[in-house]
JSON list of C-alpha atoms in Angstrom, two decimals:
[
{"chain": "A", "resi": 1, "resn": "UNK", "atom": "CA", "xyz": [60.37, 6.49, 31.47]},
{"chain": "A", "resi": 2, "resn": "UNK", "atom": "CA", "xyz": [59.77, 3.40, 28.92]},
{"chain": "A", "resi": 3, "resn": "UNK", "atom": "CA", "xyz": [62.72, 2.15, 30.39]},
{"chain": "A", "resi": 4, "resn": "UNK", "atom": "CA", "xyz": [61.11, 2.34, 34.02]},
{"chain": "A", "resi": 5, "resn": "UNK", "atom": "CA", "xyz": [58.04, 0.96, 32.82]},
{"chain": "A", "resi": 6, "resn": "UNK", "atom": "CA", "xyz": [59.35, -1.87, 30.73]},
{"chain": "A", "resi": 7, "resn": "UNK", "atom": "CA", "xyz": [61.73, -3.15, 33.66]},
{"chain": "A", "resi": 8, "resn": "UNK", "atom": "CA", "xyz": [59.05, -2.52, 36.03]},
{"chain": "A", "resi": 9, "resn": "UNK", "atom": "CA", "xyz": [58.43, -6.00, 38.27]},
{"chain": "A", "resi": 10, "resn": "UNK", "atom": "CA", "xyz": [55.94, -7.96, 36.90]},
{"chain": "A", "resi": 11, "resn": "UNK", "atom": "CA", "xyz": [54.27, -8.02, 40.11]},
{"chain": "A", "resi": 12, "resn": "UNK", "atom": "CA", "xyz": [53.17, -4.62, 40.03]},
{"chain": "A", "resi": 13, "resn": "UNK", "atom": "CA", "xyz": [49.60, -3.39, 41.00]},
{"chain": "A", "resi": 14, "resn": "UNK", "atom": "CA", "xyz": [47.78, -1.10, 37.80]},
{"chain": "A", "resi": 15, "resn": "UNK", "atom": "CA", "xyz": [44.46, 0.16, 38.17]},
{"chain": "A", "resi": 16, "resn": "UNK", "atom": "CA", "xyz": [42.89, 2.82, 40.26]},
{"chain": "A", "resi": 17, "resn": "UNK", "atom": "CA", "xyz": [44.62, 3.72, 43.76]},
{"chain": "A", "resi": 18, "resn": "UNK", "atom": "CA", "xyz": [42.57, 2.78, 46.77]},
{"chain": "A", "resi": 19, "resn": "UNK", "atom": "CA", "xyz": [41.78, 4.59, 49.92]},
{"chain": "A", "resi": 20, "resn": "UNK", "atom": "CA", "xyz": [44.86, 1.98, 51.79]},
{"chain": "A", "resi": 21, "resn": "UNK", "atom": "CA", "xyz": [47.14, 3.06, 49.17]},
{"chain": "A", "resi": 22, "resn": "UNK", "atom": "CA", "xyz": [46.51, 6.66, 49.33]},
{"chain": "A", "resi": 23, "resn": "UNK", "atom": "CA", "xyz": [47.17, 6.47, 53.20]},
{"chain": "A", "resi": 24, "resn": "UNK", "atom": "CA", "xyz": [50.43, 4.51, 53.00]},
{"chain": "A", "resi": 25, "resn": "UNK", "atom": "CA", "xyz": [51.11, 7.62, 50.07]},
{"chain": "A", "resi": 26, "resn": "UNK", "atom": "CA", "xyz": [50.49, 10.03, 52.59]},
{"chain": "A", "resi": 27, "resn": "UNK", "atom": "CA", "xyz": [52.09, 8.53, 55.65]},
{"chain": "A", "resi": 28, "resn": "UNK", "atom": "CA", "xyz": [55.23, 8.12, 53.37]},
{"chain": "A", "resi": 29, "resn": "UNK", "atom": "CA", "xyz": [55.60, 11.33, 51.55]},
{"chain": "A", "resi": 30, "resn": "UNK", "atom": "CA", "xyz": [55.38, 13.20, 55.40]},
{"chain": "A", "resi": 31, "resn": "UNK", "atom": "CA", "xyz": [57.71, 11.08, 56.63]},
{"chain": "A", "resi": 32, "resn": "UNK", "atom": "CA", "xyz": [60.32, 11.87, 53.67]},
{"chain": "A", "resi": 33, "resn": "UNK", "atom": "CA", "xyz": [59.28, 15.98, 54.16]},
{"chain": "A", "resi": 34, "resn": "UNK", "atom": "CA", "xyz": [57.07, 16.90, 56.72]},
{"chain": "A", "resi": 35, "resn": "UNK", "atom": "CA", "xyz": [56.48, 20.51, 54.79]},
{"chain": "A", "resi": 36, "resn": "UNK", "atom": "CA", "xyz": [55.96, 18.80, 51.85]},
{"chain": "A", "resi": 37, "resn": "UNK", "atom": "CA", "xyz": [52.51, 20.59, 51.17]},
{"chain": "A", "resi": 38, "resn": "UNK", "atom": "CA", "xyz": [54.67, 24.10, 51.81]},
{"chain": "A", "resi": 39, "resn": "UNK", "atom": "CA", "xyz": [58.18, 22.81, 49.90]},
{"chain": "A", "resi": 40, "resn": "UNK", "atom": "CA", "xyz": [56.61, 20.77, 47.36]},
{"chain": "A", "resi": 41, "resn": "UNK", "atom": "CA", "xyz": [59.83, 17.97, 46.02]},
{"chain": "A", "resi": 42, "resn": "UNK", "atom": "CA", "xyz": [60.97, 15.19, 46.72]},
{"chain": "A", "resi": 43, "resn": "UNK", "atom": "CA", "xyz": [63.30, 13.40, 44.75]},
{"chain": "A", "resi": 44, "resn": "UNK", "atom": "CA", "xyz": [62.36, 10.83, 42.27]},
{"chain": "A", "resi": 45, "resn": "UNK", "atom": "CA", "xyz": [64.49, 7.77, 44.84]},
{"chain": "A", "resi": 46, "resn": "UNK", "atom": "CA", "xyz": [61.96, 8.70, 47.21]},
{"chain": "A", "resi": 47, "resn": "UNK", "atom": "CA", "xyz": [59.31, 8.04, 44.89]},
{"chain": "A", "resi": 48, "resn": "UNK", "atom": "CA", "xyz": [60.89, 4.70, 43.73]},
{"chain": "A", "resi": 49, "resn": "UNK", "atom": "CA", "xyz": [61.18, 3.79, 47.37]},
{"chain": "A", "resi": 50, "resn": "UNK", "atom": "CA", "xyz": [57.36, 4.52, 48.00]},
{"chain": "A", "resi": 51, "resn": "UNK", "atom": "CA", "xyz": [56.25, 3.26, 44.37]},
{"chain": "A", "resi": 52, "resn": "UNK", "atom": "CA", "xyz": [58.04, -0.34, 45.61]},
{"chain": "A", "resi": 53, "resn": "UNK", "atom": "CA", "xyz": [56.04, -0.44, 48.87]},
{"chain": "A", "resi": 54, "resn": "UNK", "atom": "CA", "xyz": [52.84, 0.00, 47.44]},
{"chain": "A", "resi": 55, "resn": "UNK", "atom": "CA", "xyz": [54.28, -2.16, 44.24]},
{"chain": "A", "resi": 56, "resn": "UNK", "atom": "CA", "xyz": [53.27, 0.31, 41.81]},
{"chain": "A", "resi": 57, "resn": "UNK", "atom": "CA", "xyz": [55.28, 2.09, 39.09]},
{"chain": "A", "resi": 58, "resn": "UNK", "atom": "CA", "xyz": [56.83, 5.27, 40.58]},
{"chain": "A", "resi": 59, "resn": "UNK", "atom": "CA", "xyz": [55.37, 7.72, 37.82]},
{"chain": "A", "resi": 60, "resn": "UNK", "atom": "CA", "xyz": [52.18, 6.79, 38.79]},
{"chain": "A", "resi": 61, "resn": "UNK", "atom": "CA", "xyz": [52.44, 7.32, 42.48]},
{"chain": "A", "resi": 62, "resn": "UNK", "atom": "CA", "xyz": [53.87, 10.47, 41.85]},
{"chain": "A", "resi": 63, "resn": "UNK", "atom": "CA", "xyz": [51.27, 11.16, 39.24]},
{"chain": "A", "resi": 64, "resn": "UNK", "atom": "CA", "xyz": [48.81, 10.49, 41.79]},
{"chain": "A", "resi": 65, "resn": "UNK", "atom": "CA", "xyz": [49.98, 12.31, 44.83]},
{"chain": "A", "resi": 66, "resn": "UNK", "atom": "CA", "xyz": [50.47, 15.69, 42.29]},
{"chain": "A", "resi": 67, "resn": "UNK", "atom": "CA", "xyz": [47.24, 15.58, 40.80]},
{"chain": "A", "resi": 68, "resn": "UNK", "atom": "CA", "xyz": [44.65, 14.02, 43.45]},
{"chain": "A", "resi": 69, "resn": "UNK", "atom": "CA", "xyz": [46.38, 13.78, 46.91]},
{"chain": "A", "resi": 70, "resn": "UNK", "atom": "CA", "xyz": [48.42, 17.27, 47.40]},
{"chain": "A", "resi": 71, "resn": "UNK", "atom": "CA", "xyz": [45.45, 19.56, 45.54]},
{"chain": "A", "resi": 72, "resn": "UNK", "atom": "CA", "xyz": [42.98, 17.69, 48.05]},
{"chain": "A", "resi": 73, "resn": "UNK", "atom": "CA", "xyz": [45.22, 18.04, 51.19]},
{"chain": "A", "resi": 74, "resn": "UNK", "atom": "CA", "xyz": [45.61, 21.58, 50.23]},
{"chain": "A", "resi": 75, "resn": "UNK", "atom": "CA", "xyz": [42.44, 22.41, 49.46]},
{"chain": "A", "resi": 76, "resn": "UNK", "atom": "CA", "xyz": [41.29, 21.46, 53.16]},
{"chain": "A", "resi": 77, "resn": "UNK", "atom": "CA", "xyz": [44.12, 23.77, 54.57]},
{"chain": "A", "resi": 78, "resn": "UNK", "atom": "CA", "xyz": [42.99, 26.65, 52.46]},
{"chain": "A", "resi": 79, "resn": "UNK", "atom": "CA", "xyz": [39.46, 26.07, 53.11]},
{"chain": "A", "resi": 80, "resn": "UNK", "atom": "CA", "xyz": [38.80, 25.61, 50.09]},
{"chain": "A", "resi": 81, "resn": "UNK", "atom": "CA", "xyz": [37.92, 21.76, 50.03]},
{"chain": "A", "resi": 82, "resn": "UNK", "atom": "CA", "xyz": [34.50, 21.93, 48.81]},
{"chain": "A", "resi": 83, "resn": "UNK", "atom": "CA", "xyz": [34.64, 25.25, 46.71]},
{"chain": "A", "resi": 84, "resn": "UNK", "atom": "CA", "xyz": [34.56, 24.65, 42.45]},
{"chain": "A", "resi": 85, "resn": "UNK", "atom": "CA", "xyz": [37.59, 26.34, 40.82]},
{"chain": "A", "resi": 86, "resn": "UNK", "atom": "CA", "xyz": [36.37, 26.03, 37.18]},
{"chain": "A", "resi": 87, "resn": "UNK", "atom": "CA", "xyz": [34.50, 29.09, 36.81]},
{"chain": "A", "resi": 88, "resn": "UNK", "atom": "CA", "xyz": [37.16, 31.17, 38.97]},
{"chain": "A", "resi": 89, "resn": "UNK", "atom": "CA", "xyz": [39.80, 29.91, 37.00]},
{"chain": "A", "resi": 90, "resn": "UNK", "atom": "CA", "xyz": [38.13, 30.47, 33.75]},
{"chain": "A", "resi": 91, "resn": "UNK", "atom": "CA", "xyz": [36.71, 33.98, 34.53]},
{"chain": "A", "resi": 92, "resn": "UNK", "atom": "CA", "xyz": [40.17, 34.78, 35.63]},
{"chain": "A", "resi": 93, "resn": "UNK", "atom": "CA", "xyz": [41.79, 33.56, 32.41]},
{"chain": "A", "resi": 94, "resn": "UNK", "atom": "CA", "xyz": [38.92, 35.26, 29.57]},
{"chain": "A", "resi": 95, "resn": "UNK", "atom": "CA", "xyz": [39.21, 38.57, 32.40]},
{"chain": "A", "resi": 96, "resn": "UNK", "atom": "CA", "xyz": [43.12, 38.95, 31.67]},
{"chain": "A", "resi": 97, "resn": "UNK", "atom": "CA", "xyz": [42.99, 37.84, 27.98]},
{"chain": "A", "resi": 98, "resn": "UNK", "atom": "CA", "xyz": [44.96, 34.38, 28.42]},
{"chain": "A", "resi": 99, "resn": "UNK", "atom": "CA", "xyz": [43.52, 32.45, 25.61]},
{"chain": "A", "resi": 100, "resn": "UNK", "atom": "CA", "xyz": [45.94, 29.54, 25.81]},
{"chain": "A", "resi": 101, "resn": "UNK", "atom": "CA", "xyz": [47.55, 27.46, 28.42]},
{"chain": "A", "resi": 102, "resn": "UNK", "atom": "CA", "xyz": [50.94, 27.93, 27.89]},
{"chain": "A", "resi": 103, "resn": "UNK", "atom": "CA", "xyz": [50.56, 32.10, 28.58]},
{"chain": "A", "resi": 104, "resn": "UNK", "atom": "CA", "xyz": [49.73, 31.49, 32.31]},
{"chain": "A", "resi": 105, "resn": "UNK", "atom": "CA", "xyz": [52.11, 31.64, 34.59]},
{"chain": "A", "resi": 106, "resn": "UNK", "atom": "CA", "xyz": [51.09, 29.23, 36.79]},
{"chain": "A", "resi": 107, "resn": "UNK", "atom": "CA", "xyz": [52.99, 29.47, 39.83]},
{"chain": "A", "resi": 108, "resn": "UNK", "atom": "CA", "xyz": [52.42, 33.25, 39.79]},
{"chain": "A", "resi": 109, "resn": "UNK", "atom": "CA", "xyz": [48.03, 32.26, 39.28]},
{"chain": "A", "resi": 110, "resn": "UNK", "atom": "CA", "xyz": [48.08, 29.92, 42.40]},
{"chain": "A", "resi": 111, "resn": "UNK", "atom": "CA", "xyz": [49.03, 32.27, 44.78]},
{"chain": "A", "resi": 112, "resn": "UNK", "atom": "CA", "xyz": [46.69, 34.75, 43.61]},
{"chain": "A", "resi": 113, "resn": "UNK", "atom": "CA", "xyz": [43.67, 34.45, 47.10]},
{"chain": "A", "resi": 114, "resn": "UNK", "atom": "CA", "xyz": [40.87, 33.29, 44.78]},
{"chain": "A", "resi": 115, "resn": "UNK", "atom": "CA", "xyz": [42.98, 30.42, 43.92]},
{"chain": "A", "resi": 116, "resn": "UNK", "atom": "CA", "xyz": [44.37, 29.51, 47.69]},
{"chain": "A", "resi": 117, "resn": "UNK", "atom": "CA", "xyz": [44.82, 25.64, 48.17]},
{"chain": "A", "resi": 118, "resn": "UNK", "atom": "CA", "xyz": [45.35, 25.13, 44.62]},
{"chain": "A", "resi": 119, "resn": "UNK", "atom": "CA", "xyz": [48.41, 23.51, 42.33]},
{"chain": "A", "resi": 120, "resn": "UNK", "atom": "CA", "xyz": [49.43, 24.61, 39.21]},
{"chain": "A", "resi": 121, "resn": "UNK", "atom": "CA", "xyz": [48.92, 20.80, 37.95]},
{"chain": "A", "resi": 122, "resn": "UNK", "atom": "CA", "xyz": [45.57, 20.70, 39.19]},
{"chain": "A", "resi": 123, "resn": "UNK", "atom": "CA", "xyz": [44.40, 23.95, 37.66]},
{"chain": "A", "resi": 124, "resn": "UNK", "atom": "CA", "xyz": [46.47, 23.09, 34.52]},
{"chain": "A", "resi": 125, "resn": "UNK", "atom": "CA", "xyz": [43.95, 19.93, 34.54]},
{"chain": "A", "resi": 126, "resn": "UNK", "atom": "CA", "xyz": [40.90, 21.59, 35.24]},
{"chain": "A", "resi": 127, "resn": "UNK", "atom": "CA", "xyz": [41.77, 23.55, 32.59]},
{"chain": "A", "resi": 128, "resn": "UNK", "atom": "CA", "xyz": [42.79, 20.27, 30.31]},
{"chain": "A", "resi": 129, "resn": "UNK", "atom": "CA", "xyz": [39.63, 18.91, 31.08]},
{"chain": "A", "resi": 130, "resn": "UNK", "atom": "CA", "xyz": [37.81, 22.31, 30.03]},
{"chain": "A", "resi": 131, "resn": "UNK", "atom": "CA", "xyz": [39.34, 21.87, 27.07]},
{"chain": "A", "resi": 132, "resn": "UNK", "atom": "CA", "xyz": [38.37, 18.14, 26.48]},
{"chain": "A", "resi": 133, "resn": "UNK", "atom": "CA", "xyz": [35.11, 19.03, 27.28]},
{"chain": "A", "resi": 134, "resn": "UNK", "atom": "CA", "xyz": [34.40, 22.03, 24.73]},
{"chain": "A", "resi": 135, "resn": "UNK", "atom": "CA", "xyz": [36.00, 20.16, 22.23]},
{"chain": "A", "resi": 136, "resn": "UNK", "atom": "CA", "xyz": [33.62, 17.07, 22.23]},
{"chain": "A", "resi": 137, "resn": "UNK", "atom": "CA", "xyz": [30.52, 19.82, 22.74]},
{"chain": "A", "resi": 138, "resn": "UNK", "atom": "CA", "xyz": [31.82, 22.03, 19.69]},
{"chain": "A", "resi": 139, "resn": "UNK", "atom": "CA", "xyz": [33.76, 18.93, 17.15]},
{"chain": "A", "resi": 140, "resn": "UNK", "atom": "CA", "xyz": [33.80, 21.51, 14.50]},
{"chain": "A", "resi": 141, "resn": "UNK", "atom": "CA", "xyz": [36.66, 23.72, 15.85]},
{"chain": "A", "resi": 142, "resn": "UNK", "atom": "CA", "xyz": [40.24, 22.61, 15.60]},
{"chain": "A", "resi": 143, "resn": "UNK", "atom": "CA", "xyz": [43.22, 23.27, 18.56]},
{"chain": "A", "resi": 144, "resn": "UNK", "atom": "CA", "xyz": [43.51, 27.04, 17.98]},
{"chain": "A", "resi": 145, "resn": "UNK", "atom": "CA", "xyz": [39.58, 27.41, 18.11]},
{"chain": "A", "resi": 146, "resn": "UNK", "atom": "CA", "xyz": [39.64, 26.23, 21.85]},
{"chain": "A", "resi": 147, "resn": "UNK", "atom": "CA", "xyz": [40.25, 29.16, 23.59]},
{"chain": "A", "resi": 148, "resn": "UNK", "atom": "CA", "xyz": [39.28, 30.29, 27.21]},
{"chain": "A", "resi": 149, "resn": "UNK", "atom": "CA", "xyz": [36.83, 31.46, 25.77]},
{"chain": "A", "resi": 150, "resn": "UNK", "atom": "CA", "xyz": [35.28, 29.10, 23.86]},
{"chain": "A", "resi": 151, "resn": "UNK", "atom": "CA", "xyz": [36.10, 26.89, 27.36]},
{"chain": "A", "resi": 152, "resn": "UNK", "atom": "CA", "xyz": [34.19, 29.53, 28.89]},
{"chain": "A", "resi": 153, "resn": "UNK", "atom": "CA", "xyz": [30.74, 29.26, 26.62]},
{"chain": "A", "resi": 154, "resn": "UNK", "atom": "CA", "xyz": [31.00, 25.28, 27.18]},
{"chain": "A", "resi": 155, "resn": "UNK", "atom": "CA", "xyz": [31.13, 25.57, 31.27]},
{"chain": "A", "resi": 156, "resn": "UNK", "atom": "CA", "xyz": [28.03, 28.45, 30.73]},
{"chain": "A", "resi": 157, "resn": "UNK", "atom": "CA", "xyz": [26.23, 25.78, 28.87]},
{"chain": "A", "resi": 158, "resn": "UNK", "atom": "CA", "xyz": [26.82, 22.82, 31.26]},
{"chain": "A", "resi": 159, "resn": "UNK", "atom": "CA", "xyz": [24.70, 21.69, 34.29]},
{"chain": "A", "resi": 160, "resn": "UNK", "atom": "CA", "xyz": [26.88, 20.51, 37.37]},
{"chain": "A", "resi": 161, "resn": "UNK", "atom": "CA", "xyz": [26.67, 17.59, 39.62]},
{"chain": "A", "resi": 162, "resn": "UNK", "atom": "CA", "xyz": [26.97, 17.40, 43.20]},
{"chain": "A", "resi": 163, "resn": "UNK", "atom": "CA", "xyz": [29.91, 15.24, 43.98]},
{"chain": "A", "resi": 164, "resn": "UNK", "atom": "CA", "xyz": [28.86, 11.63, 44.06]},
{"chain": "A", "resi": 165, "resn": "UNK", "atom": "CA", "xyz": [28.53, 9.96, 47.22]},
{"chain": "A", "resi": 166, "resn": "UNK", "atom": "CA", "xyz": [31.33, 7.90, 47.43]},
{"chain": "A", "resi": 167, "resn": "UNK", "atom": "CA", "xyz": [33.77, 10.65, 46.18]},
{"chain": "A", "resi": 168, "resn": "UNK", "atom": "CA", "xyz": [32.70, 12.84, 49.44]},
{"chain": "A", "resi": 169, "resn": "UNK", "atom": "CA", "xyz": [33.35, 9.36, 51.53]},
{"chain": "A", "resi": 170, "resn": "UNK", "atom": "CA", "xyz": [36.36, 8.83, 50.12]},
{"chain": "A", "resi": 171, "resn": "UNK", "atom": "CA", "xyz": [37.56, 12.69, 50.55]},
{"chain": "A", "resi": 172, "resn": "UNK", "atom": "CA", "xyz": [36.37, 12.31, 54.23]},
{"chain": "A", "resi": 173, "resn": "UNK", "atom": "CA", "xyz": [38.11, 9.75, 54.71]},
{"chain": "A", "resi": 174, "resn": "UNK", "atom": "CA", "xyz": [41.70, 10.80, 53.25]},
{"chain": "A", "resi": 175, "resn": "UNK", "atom": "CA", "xyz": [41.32, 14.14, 54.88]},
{"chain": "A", "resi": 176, "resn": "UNK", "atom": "CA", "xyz": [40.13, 12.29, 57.86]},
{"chain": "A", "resi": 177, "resn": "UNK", "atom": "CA", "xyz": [43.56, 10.06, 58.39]},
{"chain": "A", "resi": 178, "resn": "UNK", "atom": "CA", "xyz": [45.07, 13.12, 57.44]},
{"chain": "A", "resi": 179, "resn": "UNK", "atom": "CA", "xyz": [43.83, 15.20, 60.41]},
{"chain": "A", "resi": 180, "resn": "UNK", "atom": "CA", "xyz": [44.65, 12.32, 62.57]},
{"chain": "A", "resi": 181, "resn": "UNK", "atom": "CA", "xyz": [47.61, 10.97, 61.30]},
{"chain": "A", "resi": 182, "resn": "UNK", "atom": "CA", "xyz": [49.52, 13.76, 60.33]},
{"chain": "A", "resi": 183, "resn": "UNK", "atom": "CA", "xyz": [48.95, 17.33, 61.23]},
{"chain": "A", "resi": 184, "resn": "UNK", "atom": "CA", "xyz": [47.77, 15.53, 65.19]},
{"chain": "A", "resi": 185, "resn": "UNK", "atom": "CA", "xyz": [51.15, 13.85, 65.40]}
]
C-alpha cells in the first residue's frame, strides 16, 4: 500500500470525489461485473485500471465505491434509500448482547430484513462513527468503556438532522444516472 501510494503518478487527483467521478466509477465497475451489487469483487487490476482513468490512487476508488457508492446503490434496490440504520443497528447489537465490533458477524447481520440494502463496511462505519461520537460526548471512558451500549445512550441523547440539501441532490443524482444508465440498459 505505501508502495502504491509512494509510486503513485504525480498527477493524481486527491480530494473529495465528485458527482463526474462517481459516474465514470459506476459506469466502470458494471462494465467489469454487471452483478457486482449481487457478487460483490472485483479484482484489485480492475481497480488500478479504473483508479488510472479517473487518475486517482486505486485504494481510494475502491475505498469509495465500498463505503459510499455500493451501500447507496443498494440501499435504493432494497428500498431502503432514505431509511436511518443507526438506531436499528444499535438496538439490534445492545438486544443480542454484542458489546464490541469484532463479535458481529457481519455478513450473517446484513442479511438479516431489518438490515436489507446494507454492507457490512457501511454498518461497520456507522458503527465506527457511533463510536467516535460517544467517545468525544463521554472523554472520560477509555476503549473498553465504549460499548453498544454506551453507543446506544449517546444516539438517545443526540438530535438528528435532515440530510442537507445538496447531499439529497447529489444522491438523486447518482441514483438518477444509475436508473438510467445502468439497470435501463
Amino acid at each position: 500500500d505505501r508502495y502504491d501510494l509512494l509510486t503513485a503518478s504525480k498527477d493524481n487527483q486527491c480530494g473529495p470525489f465528485t458527482v463526474d467521478d462517481d459516474k465514470l466509477t459506476i459506469r466502470e465497475v458494471f462494465a467489469i461485473s454487471q452483478n457486482i451489487l449481487e457478487e460483490g469483487h472485483i479484482v484489485m487490476e480492475d481497480w488500478q485500471m479504473i483508479g488510472k482513468k479517473l487518475r486517482r490512487p486505486s485504494k481510494a476508488v475502491y475505498l469509495h465505491w465500498r463505503n459510499v457508492l455500493e451501500p447507496m446503490l443498494k440501499s435504493y434496490q432494497a428500498g431502503t434509500l432514505d431509511m436511518d440504520v443507526k438506531e436499528v443497528l444499535i438496538s439490534y447489537l445492545v438486544e443480542h448482547n454484542l458489546k464490541y465490533a469484532q463479535e458481529v458477524d457481519w455478513k450473517e447481520l446484513v442479511k438479516l430484513p431489518q438490515f436489507a440494502g446494507t454492507t457490512p463496511a457501511y454498518l461497520q462505519q456507522l458503527l465506527l462513527r457511533l463510536q467516535t461520537g460517544a467517545g468525544r460526548k463521554y472523554p472520560q471512558l477509555s476503549q473498553v468503556e465504549l460499548t453498544t451500549e454506551t453507543m446506544q445512550m449517546y444516539l438517545n441523547s443526540t438530535t438528528r438532522r435532515a440530510q442537507s440539501g445538496k447531499k439529497l441532490e447529489y444522491q438523486e443524482e447518482i441514483i438518477e444516472f444509475y436508473v438510467s444508465n445502468i439497470i435501463n440498459t
